[in-house]
């Protein structure tokens, strides 16, 4: 017979089992995964609720959820920031799997704008009061709130050709490339052709005081094209510049090289409208869903939603960012950014994942490029002190020995998240692509069209845009040249060209040999080589061009009198060394013989003697150049490095000394330097500033060896030259200058109803030059120097700067047809000199977002 206590125990157990069985019979268990309908990416923190109840949950970091639904309910609802909400029926009393694909809500933000447009104001607005709380608490919600932070960071950039129709895919030209299309993503109704992938796994260390951040790259990998056609390192830097990391707590966020104001920037209530949309009570702490839209939809601003924590910290728990279709950005058809945060043990939130996706094309229905950057943050360690040795002076990521191109198996073990289906075969496809003859031919002709060189075996023929030109001294000029590549030798590089002028009937030519000390191409960073060369050619004194050859055909057209020329014979020996931190030095030795041409004559000043012509001037110089460009980024072209400008300054210092050896006739010491930097001004655009100065020590130095200030007589606007100064107009032995180019990015035009839809942009420039010529080098006061040149009427064409500086400025309209900039240039000083123009119109082509 059972004891009473045991009887009661069995009774209670039986009741519990009965209740449990009844409860199980009356409830429904639902589980599944929520993904993005367009990309297939899993969506974390999606709210899953039973309508009409307080029962609910949220998806985890992998988009998975589990929810028990009461017996009397048969529907569940899925809601997520920036997406269309979905309700689904459930079958009562059964365990079931419901996977959901959510579509982005393209109309919700517009509806909010309409609702709040008539009566919106900041004063007494609870949404604005909330965002001000977020702004006030920004510092304590960032990494700088901790003394030390360490975490693992995995980042991935993938690009694909997008919006490709079946007709495009089935063209005859692509019949050999159908294997590429098998991985295309048609989830959005658009064919995508994966074309590039880059991955990097790093360990990141942060220290608050003194502030330092170091990224140690543990492994990295990217799809690479034939280096004869593409600068793979430069391509990587450019893609990383387009798709930069997003920190919502920064005042400005870089998107496609432009600065967009963060919705939680200090000044965001001035430029954004905010709306409280919902309170999410299924989370702990509760969250406020805060929507925001730009006050002016053409300005460089975001629109989207934030989830703000109601725990007194007012941190961002989740964010969705996009842009208005009318924003003043070129070629951008779509942008989506998702920022996800995880709760730390101290209750604050740290980033766990950021996704930035952008699509660029010439039009909404034309093929384009779709790119995505995904960054995962994991394995956080807070306030764990590490050795100071971790924080080095290097500004570049420090790579560990395992950063080579590892195989698939290795990456499968270290990659924290798997690749998407469309990304799995990119590495193999790119390698296969390089072996197809038709693709190599296409790349070869594309390189000739864009870079100016045509690969022919171990040679490159070019630059093709210099093959024909004309000028008043040579008349019709033909030129042909080329150079060797790494297929010829990885140590020795040869380059040459020959040109002939049909008016002066003279040959010009160039010969050079370069020895690569680091056994890599002498056109790839970091440079380390010795070069010897000889050049016999013409030159305009005072013309200093950037990113273009002086005998480029388009520069054959010039304003005014273009009759001051030189025939040069220049022997050069130079040693160049670049370091990984972008500090470089160049040591050179030049022997230069110049012969005046056109109306230019070298006439010495002699007391008591008649003037006589000097046919040649020979100069021998030893020179040194030091350059430091921290965090410099560029794309290495065939001739020039195309800079990818960022906020970091560039310092350059030059020194040269004249030697009386090998025919050298003058002694002097010349020193010059400049600093250039870009300054970002948030919604007001940015400006590029260059400050430069120089001084030449020595006596009786002829004017061709002094500073002949950079002039421009072409119709193209040149950034670093004086666009209304004539060639050889000003000569100095000491000078200082400032050059400011201010780009407002359409801030004013965006407010004008008739102009804002054209997406025009304002640009302003200011250039000032002060300097002079000391008496010991002035032809009116010294002997042993050359007279300033004169024109055919005997009037001087060269001058010195007096107490008044040379000043010119311009106002212009940029982004005309998304490519053209036109400036109205005005010269403010030295207007009484002959053959000068007070006003001028100059144009410049520039590809920009």
Tab-separated table of N, CA, C and O in Angstrom, residues 30 34 46-53 55-59 65 67 69 74-80 83-90 98 100 102 278 282:
chain	number	residue	atom	x	y	z
A	30	UNK	N	5.919	26.614	-34.319
A	30	UNK	CA	6.305	27.039	-35.663
A	30	UNK	C	7.780	27.431	-35.640
A	30	UNK	O	8.232	28.129	-34.724
A	34	UNK	N	14.021	33.271	-41.986
A	34	UNK	CA	13.563	34.453	-42.728
A	34	UNK	C	14.738	34.970	-43.554
A	34	UNK	O	15.836	35.187	-43.033
A	46	UNK	N	14.334	39.853	-37.010
A	46	UNK	CA	12.988	40.053	-37.572
A	46	UNK	C	11.970	39.772	-36.471
A	46	UNK	O	12.046	38.766	-35.758
A	47	UNK	N	11.003	40.646	-36.340
A	47	UNK	CA	9.964	40.480	-35.317
A	47	UNK	C	8.914	39.488	-35.817
A	47	UNK	O	8.340	39.661	-36.895
A	48	UNK	N	8.678	38.425	-35.015
A	48	UNK	CA	7.678	37.407	-35.344
A	48	UNK	C	6.649	37.399	-34.209
A	48	UNK	O	6.984	37.064	-33.070
A	49	UNK	N	5.424	37.808	-34.501
A	49	UNK	CA	4.424	37.957	-33.442
A	49	UNK	C	3.126	37.268	-33.858
A	49	UNK	O	2.875	37.020	-35.045
A	50	UNK	N	2.339	36.968	-32.834
A	50	UNK	CA	0.971	36.468	-33.046
A	50	UNK	C	0.047	37.676	-32.966
A	50	UNK	O	-0.045	38.308	-31.909
A	51	UNK	N	-0.600	38.084	-34.075
A	51	UNK	CA	-1.443	39.282	-34.059
A	51	UNK	C	-2.514	39.211	-32.979
A	51	UNK	O	-3.125	38.156	-32.740
A	52	UNK	N	-2.695	40.348	-32.299
A	52	UNK	CA	-3.723	40.432	-31.279
A	52	UNK	C	-3.291	39.922	-29.927
A	52	UNK	O	-4.116	39.848	-29.004
A	53	UNK	N	-2.020	39.535	-29.794
A	53	UNK	CA	-1.511	39.044	-28.506
A	53	UNK	C	-0.168	39.706	-28.227
A	53	UNK	O	0.372	40.445	-29.051
A	55	UNK	N	2.326	37.675	-27.570
A	55	UNK	CA	3.207	36.546	-27.841
A	55	UNK	C	4.063	36.868	-29.068
A	55	UNK	O	3.533	37.281	-30.111
A	56	UNK	N	5.351	36.686	-28.940
A	56	UNK	CA	6.215	36.970	-30.067
A	56	UNK	C	7.649	36.593	-29.783
A	56	UNK	O	8.013	36.231	-28.658
A	57	UNK	N	8.493	36.684	-30.806
A	57	UNK	CA	9.925	36.408	-30.691
A	57	UNK	C	10.631	37.174	-31.806
A	57	UNK	O	10.017	37.991	-32.493
A	58	UNK	N	11.906	36.919	-31.963
A	58	UNK	CA	12.682	37.541	-33.034
A	58	UNK	C	13.652	36.518	-33.584
A	58	UNK	O	14.088	35.594	-32.876
A	59	UNK	N	13.990	36.643	-34.860
A	59	UNK	CA	14.955	35.722	-35.460
A	59	UNK	C	16.328	35.957	-34.837
A	59	UNK	O	16.664	37.065	-34.414
A	65	UNK	N	14.041	31.206	-36.276
A	65	UNK	CA	13.116	31.524	-35.188
A	65	UNK	C	12.369	30.265	-34.749
A	65	UNK	O	12.254	29.295	-35.512
A	67	UNK	N	8.628	29.669	-32.452
A	67	UNK	CA	7.522	30.365	-31.809
A	67	UNK	C	6.403	29.370	-31.473
A	67	UNK	O	6.000	28.571	-32.314
A	69	UNK	N	2.575	29.078	-30.733
A	69	UNK	CA	1.364	29.845	-31.025
A	69	UNK	C	0.213	29.298	-30.180
A	69	UNK	O	-0.006	28.076	-30.130
A	74	UNK	N	-4.375	31.355	-35.313
A	74	UNK	CA	-3.958	30.609	-36.502
A	74	UNK	C	-3.176	31.451	-37.507
A	74	UNK	O	-3.095	31.118	-38.683
A	75	UNK	N	-2.612	32.577	-37.057
A	75	UNK	CA	-1.801	33.413	-37.960
A	75	UNK	C	-0.592	33.964	-37.200
A	75	UNK	O	-0.660	34.210	-35.981
A	76	UNK	N	0.512	34.166	-37.932
A	76	UNK	CA	1.687	34.845	-37.380
A	76	UNK	C	2.120	35.937	-38.354
A	76	UNK	O	1.859	35.851	-39.566
A	77	UNK	N	2.764	36.974	-37.812
A	77	UNK	CA	3.128	38.134	-38.617
A	77	UNK	C	4.629	38.391	-38.496
A	77	UNK	O	5.192	38.345	-37.401
A	78	UNK	N	5.256	38.697	-39.648
A	78	UNK	CA	6.693	38.975	-39.709
A	78	UNK	C	6.898	40.449	-40.087
A	78	UNK	O	6.360	40.911	-41.112
A	79	UNK	N	7.630	41.192	-39.276
A	79	UNK	CA	7.928	42.597	-39.578
A	79	UNK	C	9.414	42.840	-39.373
A	79	UNK	O	10.029	42.293	-38.452
A	80	UNK	N	9.966	43.686	-40.246
A	80	UNK	CA	11.397	43.992	-40.183
A	80	UNK	C	11.640	45.362	-40.803
A	80	UNK	O	10.956	45.756	-41.753
A	83	UNK	N	11.229	46.520	-44.668
A	83	UNK	CA	10.646	45.445	-45.464
A	83	UNK	C	9.119	45.442	-45.333
A	83	UNK	O	8.563	45.941	-44.352
A	84	UNK	N	8.470	44.854	-46.330
A	84	UNK	CA	7.017	44.709	-46.300
A	84	UNK	C	6.651	43.604	-45.305
A	84	UNK	O	7.200	42.498	-45.354
A	85	UNK	N	5.749	43.907	-44.375
A	85	UNK	CA	5.314	42.920	-43.391
A	85	UNK	C	4.525	41.807	-44.076
A	85	UNK	O	3.836	42.021	-45.077
A	86	UNK	N	4.637	40.604	-43.507
A	86	UNK	CA	3.982	39.431	-44.084
A	86	UNK	C	3.233	38.691	-42.975
A	86	UNK	O	3.766	38.500	-41.882
A	87	UNK	N	1.985	38.290	-43.258
A	87	UNK	CA	1.225	37.415	-42.359
A	87	UNK	C	1.047	36.055	-43.016
A	87	UNK	O	0.798	35.964	-44.222
A	88	UNK	N	1.180	35.013	-42.211
A	88	UNK	CA	1.051	33.658	-42.729
A	88	UNK	C	0.092	32.854	-41.844
A	88	UNK	O	0.117	32.975	-40.609
A	89	UNK	N	-0.745	32.018	-42.443
A	89	UNK	CA	-1.603	31.125	-41.636
A	89	UNK	C	-0.800	29.959	-41.086
A	89	UNK	O	0.196	29.532	-41.699
A	90	UNK	N	-1.209	29.436	-39.941
A	90	UNK	CA	-0.573	28.262	-39.354
A	90	UNK	C	-1.630	27.187	-39.122
A	90	UNK	O	-2.811	27.486	-38.928
A	98	UNK	N	7.818	27.156	-41.396
A	98	UNK	CA	7.391	28.225	-42.307
A	98	UNK	C	8.602	29.123	-42.575
A	98	UNK	O	9.039	29.883	-41.704
A	100	UNK	N	10.222	32.250	-44.655
A	100	UNK	CA	9.661	33.489	-45.186
A	100	UNK	C	10.719	34.251	-45.977
A	100	UNK	O	11.878	34.339	-45.566
A	102	UNK	N	11.189	38.071	-47.239
A	102	UNK	CA	10.670	39.431	-47.106
A	102	UNK	C	11.205	40.311	-48.226
A	102	UNK	O	12.387	40.258	-48.565
A	278	UNK	N	7.021	52.850	-34.337
A	278	UNK	CA	6.512	51.713	-33.568
A	278	UNK	C	7.373	51.524	-32.334
A	278	UNK	O	8.502	52.020	-32.258
A	282	UNK	N	8.859	43.053	-27.994
A	282	UNK	CA	9.263	41.652	-27.954
A	282	UNK	C	10.739	41.502	-27.641
A	282	UNK	O	11.253	40.384	-27.571
